[in-house]
PDB file of C-alpha atoms in Angstrom:
ATOM      1  CA  MET A   1      -0.668  13.266 -13.320  1.00 95.00           C
ATOM      2  CA  LYS A   2      -2.005  14.421  -9.698  1.00 98.00           C
ATOM      3  CA  ALA A   3      -1.721  12.135  -7.115  1.00 99.00           C
ATOM      4  CA  ALA A   4      -2.797  11.703  -3.627  1.00 99.00           C
ATOM      5  CA  LEU A   5      -1.208   9.963  -1.384  1.00 99.00           C
ATOM      6  CA  ALA A   6      -3.754   8.923   1.366  1.00 99.00           C
ATOM      7  CA  VAL A   7      -2.622   7.900   5.014  1.00 98.00           C
ATOM      8  CA  ASN A   8      -5.392   6.367   6.716  1.00 96.00           C
ATOM      9  CA  LYS A   9      -5.285   4.903  10.772  1.00 94.00           C
ATOM     10  CA  ALA A  10      -6.078   1.610  10.441  1.00 93.00           C
ATOM     11  CA  THR A  11      -7.947  -0.444  12.740  1.00 89.00           C
ATOM     12  CA  GLY A  12      -9.294  -3.523  13.123  1.00 86.00           C
ATOM     13  CA  ASP A  13     -12.362  -2.561  11.687  1.00 92.00           C
ATOM     14  CA  VAL A  14     -12.904  -2.846   8.359  1.00 95.00           C
ATOM     15  CA  GLY A  15     -16.148  -0.636   8.366  1.00 96.00           C
ATOM     16  CA  ALA A  16     -14.811   2.025   9.790  1.00 95.00           C
ATOM     17  CA  ASN A  17     -11.525   1.870   7.717  1.00 96.00           C
ATOM     18  CA  LEU A  18     -13.169   1.675   4.474  1.00 98.00           C
ATOM     19  CA  THR A  19     -15.219   5.031   5.917  1.00 98.00           C
ATOM     20  CA  ALA A  20     -12.118   6.965   6.419  1.00 97.00           C
ATOM     21  CA  MET A  21     -10.622   5.930   3.290  1.00 98.00           C
ATOM     22  CA  GLU A  22     -13.832   7.302   1.549  1.00 98.00           C
ATOM     23  CA  ALA A  23     -13.264  10.553   3.333  1.00 98.00           C
ATOM     24  CA  LEU A  24      -9.719  10.752   1.928  1.00 99.00           C
ATOM     25  CA  ALA A  25     -10.139   9.733  -1.424  1.00 99.00           C
ATOM     26  CA  HIS A  26     -13.190  12.449  -1.823  1.00 99.00           C
ATOM     27  CA  GLU A  27     -10.568  14.871  -0.032  1.00 98.00           C
ATOM     28  CA  ALA A  28      -8.137  14.300  -2.358  1.00 99.00           C
ATOM     29  CA  ALA A  29     -10.884  14.130  -5.454  1.00 99.00           C
ATOM     30  CA  ASP A  30     -12.001  17.236  -4.421  1.00 99.00           C
ATOM     31  CA  ALA A  31      -8.133  18.566  -5.018  1.00 98.00           C
ATOM     32  CA  GLY A  32      -8.162  17.219  -8.322  1.00 98.00           C
ATOM     33  CA  ALA A  33      -6.501  14.091  -7.598  1.00 99.00           C
ATOM     34  CA  GLU A  34      -6.537  11.583 -10.693  1.00 98.00           C
ATOM     35  CA  LEU A  35      -4.593   8.491  -8.545  1.00 99.00           C
ATOM     36  CA  VAL A  36      -5.214   7.771  -4.948  1.00 99.00           C
ATOM     37  CA  LEU A  37      -3.116   5.588  -3.459  1.00 99.00           C
ATOM     38  CA  PHE A  38      -3.680   3.809   0.004  1.00 99.00           C
ATOM     39  CA  PRO A  39      -0.893   2.133   2.233  1.00 99.00           C
ATOM     40  CA  GLU A  40      -0.294  -1.811   2.866  1.00 98.00           C
ATOM     41  CA  ALA A  41      -3.188  -3.410   4.440  1.00 97.00           C
ATOM     42  CA  ALA A  42      -5.552  -0.262   4.490  1.00 98.00           C
ATOM     43  CA  VAL A  43      -8.998  -2.033   4.257  1.00 97.00           C
ATOM     44  CA  THR A  44      -8.387  -4.649   6.939  1.00 92.00           C
ATOM     45  CA  GLY A  45      -5.187  -3.127   9.378  1.00 90.00           C
ATOM     46  CA  LEU A  46      -1.871  -5.652   9.443  1.00 90.00           C
ATOM     47  CA  ILE A  47      -3.118  -7.199  12.597  1.00 89.00           C
ATOM     48  CA  ASN A  48      -2.590 -11.060  11.998  1.00 92.00           C
ATOM     49  CA  ASN A  49      -0.514 -12.745  14.599  1.00 93.00           C
ATOM     50  CA  ASP A  50      -0.196 -16.095  12.665  1.00 96.00           C
ATOM     51  CA  ASP A  51      -2.880 -17.847  14.289  1.00 97.00           C
ATOM     52  CA  PRO A  52      -5.481 -18.932  11.281  1.00 98.00           C
ATOM     53  CA  ALA A  53      -8.254 -18.878  13.647  1.00 97.00           C
ATOM     54  CA  HIS A  54      -7.518 -15.069  14.582  1.00 95.00           C
ATOM     55  CA  ASP A  55      -6.157 -14.284  10.959  1.00 96.00           C
ATOM     56  CA  LEU A  56      -8.471 -15.877   8.227  1.00 97.00           C
ATOM     57  CA  PRO A  57     -11.868 -13.969   9.431  1.00 96.00           C
ATOM     58  CA  LEU A  58      -9.747 -10.834   8.734  1.00 94.00           C
ATOM     59  CA  GLY A  59      -9.342 -11.537   4.945  1.00 97.00           C
ATOM     60  CA  GLN A  60     -10.979 -10.354   2.230  1.00 97.00           C
ATOM     61  CA  PRO A  61     -11.757 -11.854  -0.933  1.00 98.00           C
ATOM     62  CA  ILE A  62     -11.369 -10.278  -4.310  1.00 98.00           C
ATOM     63  CA  PRO A  63     -12.998  -9.063  -5.917  1.00 98.00           C
ATOM     64  CA  GLY A  64     -15.556  -8.947  -2.791  1.00 98.00           C
ATOM     65  CA  PRO A  65     -17.541  -6.505  -0.818  1.00 98.00           C
ATOM     66  CA  ALA A  66     -14.348  -4.153   0.224  1.00 98.00           C
ATOM     67  CA  THR A  67     -13.389  -3.909  -3.168  1.00 98.00           C
ATOM     68  CA  GLU A  68     -16.791  -3.573  -4.558  1.00 98.00           C
ATOM     69  CA  ARG A  69     -17.478  -0.723  -2.338  1.00 98.00           C
ATOM     70  CA  LEU A  70     -13.664   0.936  -3.366  1.00 99.00           C
ATOM     71  CA  GLY A  71     -14.654   0.483  -6.783  1.00 98.00           C
ATOM     72  CA  GLN A  72     -18.476   2.521  -6.670  1.00 98.00           C
ATOM     73  CA  LEU A  73     -16.094   5.100  -5.098  1.00 98.00           C
ATOM     74  CA  ALA A  74     -13.690   5.261  -7.978  1.00 99.00           C
ATOM     75  CA  ARG A  75     -16.465   5.235 -10.647  1.00 99.00           C
ATOM     76  CA  ARG A  76     -18.307   8.137  -8.729  1.00 98.00           C
ATOM     77  CA  ARG A  77     -15.504  10.043  -8.626  1.00 98.00           C
ATOM     78  CA  SER A  78     -13.439   9.220 -11.872  1.00 98.00           C
ATOM     79  CA  ILE A  79     -10.439   8.089 -10.200  1.00 99.00           C
ATOM     80  CA  HIS A  80      -7.883   5.396 -10.158  1.00 99.00           C
ATOM     81  CA  LEU A  81      -7.818   4.032  -6.604  1.00 99.00           C
ATOM     82  CA  ALA A  82      -5.101   1.603  -5.076  1.00 99.00           C
ATOM     83  CA  THR A  83      -4.992   0.175  -1.827  1.00 99.00           C
ATOM     84  CA  GLY A  84      -3.481  -2.902   0.438  1.00 98.00           C
ATOM     85  CA  ILE A  85      -5.805  -5.043   1.735  1.00 98.00           C
ATOM     86  CA  LEU A  86      -5.793  -8.916   3.350  1.00 98.00           C
ATOM     87  CA  GLU A  87      -6.514 -11.368   0.782  1.00 98.00           C
ATOM     88  CA  ARG A  88      -8.485 -14.520   1.684  1.00 98.00           C
ATOM     89  CA  GLU A  89      -8.667 -17.120  -0.779  1.00 98.00           C
ATOM     90  CA  GLY A  90     -10.548 -20.128   0.651  1.00 98.00           C
ATOM     91  CA  ASP A  91      -7.927 -20.900   3.475  1.00 98.00           C
ATOM     92  CA  CYS A  92      -5.581 -19.104   2.445  1.00 99.00           C
ATOM     93  CA  LEU A  93      -3.915 -15.181   3.386  1.00 99.00           C
ATOM     94  CA  TYR A  94      -2.103 -13.401   0.703  1.00 99.00           C
ATOM     95  CA  ASP A  95      -0.780  -9.718   1.473  1.00 99.00           C
ATOM     96  CA  SER A  96      -2.435  -8.310  -1.472  1.00 99.00           C
ATOM     97  CA  ALA A  97      -2.821  -4.904  -3.035  1.00 99.00           C
ATOM     98  CA  VAL A  98      -5.302  -3.692  -6.326  1.00 99.00           C
ATOM     99  CA  LEU A  99      -5.435  -0.882  -8.493  1.00 99.00           C
ATOM    100  CA  LEU A 100      -9.145   0.083  -9.400  1.00 99.00           C
ATOM    101  CA  GLY A 101      -9.864   1.880 -12.365  1.00 99.00           C
ATOM    102  CA  PRO A 102     -12.227   4.767 -12.878  1.00 98.00           C
ATOM    103  CA  ALA A 103     -15.022   2.527 -14.290  1.00 98.00           C
ATOM    104  CA  GLY A 104     -14.876   0.582 -10.697  1.00 98.00           C
ATOM    105  CA  ARG A 105     -12.837  -2.363 -12.123  1.00 98.00           C
ATOM    106  CA  ILE A 106      -9.857  -4.068 -10.973  1.00 99.00           C
ATOM    107  CA  LEU A 107      -7.088  -3.194 -13.462  1.00 99.00           C
ATOM    108  CA  LEU A 108      -4.479  -4.992 -11.278  1.00 99.00           C
ATOM    109  CA  LYS A 109      -3.827  -7.362  -8.112  1.00 99.00           C
ATOM    110  CA  TYR A 110      -0.727  -8.167  -6.707  1.00 99.00           C
ATOM    111  CA  ARG A 111       0.058 -10.379  -4.103  1.00 99.00           C
ATOM    112  CA  ARG A 112       3.212  -9.754  -1.993  1.00 99.00           C
ATOM    113  CA  ILE A 113       6.263 -11.712  -2.634  1.00 99.00           C
ATOM    114  CA  ASN A 114       8.336 -11.115   0.156  1.00 97.00           C
ATOM    115  CA  PRO A 115       6.990 -13.360   3.302  1.00 97.00           C
ATOM    116  CA  GLN A 116       7.651 -10.978   5.933  1.00 95.00           C
ATOM    117  CA  TRP A 117       3.946 -10.252   6.548  1.00 96.00           C
ATOM    118  CA  HIS A 118       4.224 -13.118   8.625  1.00 96.00           C
ATOM    119  CA  GLY A 119       6.136 -15.045  11.013  1.00 94.00           C
ATOM    120  CA  SER A 120       8.528 -17.734  10.000  1.00 94.00           C
ATOM    121  CA  LYS A 121       6.371 -20.666  11.883  1.00 95.00           C
ATOM    122  CA  ALA A 122       3.434 -19.343  10.197  1.00 97.00           C
ATOM    123  CA  ASP A 123       1.733 -22.561   8.494  1.00 98.00           C
ATOM    124  CA  PRO A 124       3.136 -21.973   5.031  1.00 98.00           C
ATOM    125  CA  ALA A 125      -0.152 -23.817   3.927  1.00 98.00           C
ATOM    126  CA  VAL A 126      -2.114 -20.849   4.874  1.00 98.00           C
ATOM    127  CA  TYR A 127       0.183 -17.878   4.856  1.00 98.00           C
ATOM    128  CA  ARG A 128       0.761 -17.647   0.997  1.00 98.00           C
ATOM    129  CA  GLN A 129       3.070 -15.231  -1.164  1.00 98.00           C
ATOM    130  CA  GLY A 130       2.871 -14.382  -4.792  1.00 98.00           C
ATOM    131  CA  SER A 131       5.610 -14.965  -7.362  1.00 98.00           C
ATOM    132  CA  SER A 132       5.184 -12.385  -9.667  1.00 98.00           C
ATOM    133  CA  VAL A 133       4.830  -8.298 -10.710  1.00 99.00           C
ATOM    134  CA  GLY A 134       2.215  -7.473 -13.073  1.00 98.00           C
ATOM    135  CA  SER A 135       1.563  -3.916 -14.732  1.00 99.00           C
ATOM    136  CA  ALA A 136      -1.606  -2.191 -15.934  1.00 99.00           C
ATOM    137  CA  ASP A 137      -1.891   0.623 -18.550  1.00 98.00           C
ATOM    138  CA  THR A 138      -3.189   3.767 -17.545  1.00 98.00           C
ATOM    139  CA  PRO A 139      -3.532   7.068 -19.208  1.00 97.00           C
ATOM    140  CA  TRP A 140      -0.174   7.901 -17.390  1.00 96.00           C
ATOM    141  CA  GLY A 141       1.344   5.161 -18.487  1.00 97.00           C
ATOM    142  CA  GLU A 142       2.395   1.336 -16.943  1.00 98.00           C
ATOM    143  CA  VAL A 143       1.982   1.173 -13.281  1.00 99.00           C
ATOM    144  CA  ALA A 144       2.760  -1.859 -11.121  1.00 99.00           C
ATOM    145  CA  ILE A 145       2.623  -2.537  -7.457  1.00 99.00           C
ATOM    146  CA  VAL A 146       5.015  -4.040  -4.861  1.00 99.00           C
ATOM    147  CA  ILE A 147       4.774  -3.763  -0.962  1.00 99.00           C
ATOM    148  CA  CYS A 148       6.720  -2.938   1.650  1.00 98.00           C
ATOM    149  CA  GLY A 149       9.620  -5.589   2.059  1.00 97.00           C
ATOM    150  CA  ASP A 150       9.369  -6.352  -1.757  1.00 98.00           C
ATOM    151  CA  LEU A 151      10.736  -3.002  -2.410  1.00 98.00           C
ATOM    152  CA  PHE A 152      14.429  -4.195  -1.085  1.00 98.00           C
ATOM    153  CA  ASP A 153      14.194  -7.644  -3.069  1.00 97.00           C
ATOM    154  CA  HIS A 154      16.563  -6.940  -6.587  1.00 97.00           C
ATOM    155  CA  ALA A 155      14.511  -9.943  -7.896  1.00 98.00           C
ATOM    156  CA  VAL A 156      11.523  -8.344  -7.442  1.00 98.00           C
ATOM    157  CA  ALA A 157      13.038  -5.057  -8.448  1.00 98.00           C
ATOM    158  CA  SER A 158      14.212  -7.114 -11.612  1.00 98.00           C
ATOM    159  CA  GLN A 159      10.698  -8.267 -12.470  1.00 98.00           C
ATOM    160  CA  VAL A 160       9.752  -4.544 -12.397  1.00 98.00           C
ATOM    161  CA  ARG A 161      12.416  -3.342 -14.657  1.00 98.00           C
ATOM    162  CA  ALA A 162      11.667  -5.686 -17.419  1.00 98.00           C
ATOM    163  CA  LEU A 163       7.908  -4.355 -17.474  1.00 98.00           C
ATOM    164  CA  ARG A 164       9.248  -1.232 -17.855  1.00 98.00           C
ATOM    165  CA  VAL A 165       6.698   0.588 -15.900  1.00 98.00           C
ATOM    166  CA  ASP A 166       6.767   4.527 -15.572  1.00 98.00           C
ATOM    167  CA  TYR A 167       5.216   4.363 -11.584  1.00 99.00           C
ATOM    168  CA  LEU A 168       5.719   2.165  -9.257  1.00 99.00           C
ATOM    169  CA  LEU A 169       3.171   2.060  -6.428  1.00 99.00           C
ATOM    170  CA  PHE A 170       4.593   0.929  -3.302  1.00 99.00           C
ATOM    171  CA  PRO A 171       2.215   0.680  -0.112  1.00 99.00           C
ATOM    172  CA  PHE A 172       3.880  -0.538   3.328  1.00 98.00           C
ATOM    173  CA  SER A 173       3.485  -0.843   6.778  1.00 97.00           C
ATOM    174  CA  ARG A 174       6.675   0.391   8.734  1.00 96.00           C
ATOM    175  CA  ASN A 175       6.918   0.691  12.444  1.00 93.00           C
ATOM    176  CA  PHE A 176       9.771   1.271  15.019  1.00 90.00           C
ATOM    177  CA  ASN A 177      10.424  -1.501  17.559  1.00 85.00           C
ATOM    178  CA  ASP A 178      10.226   0.546  20.609  1.00 83.00           C
ATOM    179  CA  GLY A 179       6.708   2.010  18.732  1.00 80.00           C
ATOM    180  CA  SER A 180       7.206   5.474  18.461  1.00 86.00           C
ATOM    181  CA  PHE A 181       6.403   7.939  15.863  1.00 92.00           C
ATOM    182  CA  ASP A 182      10.056   9.214  15.445  1.00 93.00           C
ATOM    183  CA  GLN A 183      10.593  11.554  12.773  1.00 96.00           C
ATOM    184  CA  ASP A 184      13.927  12.586  13.110  1.00 95.00           C
ATOM    185  CA  ARG A 185      15.047   8.576  13.438  1.00 94.00           C
ATOM    186  CA  TRP A 186      13.087   8.226  10.201  1.00 96.00           C
ATOM    187  CA  ASP A 187      15.023  11.357   8.364  1.00 96.00           C
ATOM    188  CA  ARG A 188      18.289  10.061   9.644  1.00 94.00           C
ATOM    189  CA  GLU A 189      17.676   6.602   9.281  1.00 92.00           C
ATOM    190  CA  GLU A 190      16.054   5.380   6.843  1.00 96.00           C
ATOM    191  CA  ALA A 191      14.238   7.785   4.529  1.00 97.00           C
ATOM    192  CA  ALA A 192      17.419   8.063   2.247  1.00 96.00           C
ATOM    193  CA  ALA A 193      17.360   3.856   2.306  1.00 97.00           C
ATOM    194  CA  TYR A 194      13.987   3.630   1.180  1.00 97.00           C
ATOM    195  CA  ALA A 195      14.989   6.163  -1.594  1.00 97.00           C
ATOM    196  CA  ALA A 196      17.901   4.559  -2.723  1.00 97.00           C
ATOM    197  CA  ALA A 197      15.756   1.298  -3.062  1.00 97.00           C
ATOM    198  CA  GLY A 198      13.472   3.093  -5.202  1.00 95.00           C
ATOM    199  CA  THR A 199      15.868   3.200  -7.369  1.00 97.00           C
ATOM    200  CA  LEU A 200      16.585  -0.746  -8.143  1.00 97.00           C
ATOM    201  CA  HIS A 201      13.158  -0.245 -10.347  1.00 98.00           C
ATOM    202  CA  LYS A 202      14.074   2.714 -12.708  1.00 97.00           C
ATOM    203  CA  CYS A 203      10.498   4.474 -12.387  1.00 98.00           C
ATOM    204  CA  THR A 204       9.089   7.341 -10.258  1.00 98.00           C
ATOM    205  CA  THR A 205       7.946   5.751  -6.543  1.00 99.00           C
ATOM    206  CA  LEU A 206       5.035   6.541  -4.757  1.00 99.00           C
ATOM    207  CA  MET A 207       5.602   5.651  -1.127  1.00 99.00           C
ATOM    208  CA  VAL A 208       2.878   5.504   1.284  1.00 99.00           C
ATOM    209  CA  ASN A 209       3.049   4.059   5.011  1.00 98.00           C
ATOM    210  CA  LEU A 210       0.359   2.724   7.028  1.00 97.00           C
ATOM    211  CA  ILE A 211      -0.283   4.420  10.136  1.00 95.00           C
ATOM    212  CA  GLU A 212      -1.818   2.782  13.222  1.00 91.00           C
ATOM    213  CA  ASP A 213      -2.920   3.307  17.321  1.00 83.00           C
ATOM    214  CA  PRO A 214      -0.186   2.954  19.552  1.00 80.00           C
ATOM    215  CA  ASP A 215      -2.912   2.047  22.006  1.00 78.00           C
ATOM    216  CA  GLU A 216      -4.168  -0.648  20.005  1.00 77.00           C
ATOM    217  CA  PHE A 217      -1.573  -2.207  18.647  1.00 77.00           C
ATOM    218  CA  GLU A 218       2.032  -3.124  20.131  1.00 76.00           C
ATOM    219  CA  TYR A 219       4.471  -1.776  17.266  1.00 82.00           C
ATOM    220  CA  ALA A 220       2.342   0.706  15.689  1.00 89.00           C
ATOM    221  CA  SER A 221       3.030   1.530  12.422  1.00 94.00           C
ATOM    222  CA  PHE A 222       4.189   4.913  11.803  1.00 96.00           C
ATOM    223  CA  GLY A 223       2.487   6.454   8.940  1.00 96.00           C
ATOM    224  CA  GLY A 224       4.105   9.332   6.425  1.00 98.00           C
ATOM    225  CA  ALA A 225       4.175   9.276   2.834  1.00 99.00           C
ATOM    226  CA  MET A 226       6.780  10.260  -0.167  1.00 98.00           C
ATOM    227  CA  VAL A 227       7.574  10.417  -3.920  1.00 99.00           C
ATOM    228  CA  VAL A 228      10.861   9.423  -5.114  1.00 98.00           C
ATOM    229  CA  SER A 229      12.210   9.830  -8.739  1.00 98.00           C
ATOM    230  CA  ALA A 230      13.866   7.215 -10.896  1.00 98.00           C
ATOM    231  CA  GLU A 231      16.953   8.723  -9.581  1.00 97.00           C
ATOM    232  CA  GLY A 232      16.506   8.419  -5.678  1.00 97.00           C
ATOM    233  CA  GLU A 233      15.842  12.287  -5.154  1.00 97.00           C
ATOM    234  CA  ILE A 234      12.854  12.960  -2.751  1.00 98.00           C
ATOM    235  CA  LEU A 235      10.350  14.774  -4.382  1.00 98.00           C
ATOM    236  CA  ALA A 236       8.103  15.248  -1.551  1.00 98.00           C
ATOM    237  CA  SER A 237       6.837  14.199   1.695  1.00 98.00           C
ATOM    238  CA  ARG A 238       4.429  13.934   4.267  1.00 97.00           C
ATOM    239  CA  PRO A 239       5.633  13.908   8.350  1.00 97.00           C
ATOM    240  CA  LEU A 240       5.151  10.586  10.311  1.00 96.00           C
ATOM    241  CA  GLY A 241       1.777  10.400  12.612  1.00 93.00           C
ATOM    242  CA  VAL A 242      -0.705  12.617  10.781  1.00 94.00           C
ATOM    243  CA  PRO A 243      -3.502  10.564   8.910  1.00 96.00           C
ATOM    244  CA  GLY A 244      -4.393  13.256   5.662  1.00 98.00           C
ATOM    245  CA  ILE A 245      -3.180  13.130   2.112  1.00 98.00           C
ATOM    246  CA  LEU A 246      -0.281  14.188   0.268  1.00 99.00           C
ATOM    247  CA  LEU A 247      -1.189  15.759  -3.036  1.00 98.00           C
ATOM    248  CA  THR A 248       1.354  15.794  -5.799  1.00 97.00           C
ATOM    249  CA  ASP A 249       2.094  16.494  -9.401  1.00 97.00           C
ATOM    250  CA  VAL A 250       4.160  13.585 -11.038  1.00 94.00           C
TER     251      VAL A 250
END
């Protein structure tokens, strides 16, 4: 399977984000990608601040206009496309992700289980989590999704292992507290830890990190992507701070 891990620079403008994502997806499809994976909250940006008046308008319904637009793209290019998106359901928000098939339909929706996408004092009636991991059948085998802090959660990993998936899609949004895009620090302190966490799931893991503008976000996510084998070997990677795609055969 040829996969493209697509690192888009997200802003608070959903329309601009979707346009940038479409350009990357077309680039990936032109290069032969069968699956295009975008980061956590790639559609909306992860700019929630625990104020429902600010955050609820950021959320997108699933299905809704954003997933319909991406579904049309998946159908037009005959690809699978997965992305993170802040989901709104009524007056509730979820940190979610979807996998769209080449017919343009949603094959899988996942809601992040780990609650650290919002503050500890955020209203639990508004800021919600999922509770279960599902999978979807694809031409390359069973696929599941987990998001960001879920990767390190042993209970979540147990659910993934029980599904016996072939591939785990892992959109995330990671930043350093000083706001830097420090490749040496990532290589020295974190890449191996993420690869080791991937082994908990007993499958190949595709990891792609959101990138944000440090002039717009105080703690901007720094991008990057990597593919990790079931044994924890980093098979391919993309450097931090650079929008674009990591194209890989897995």
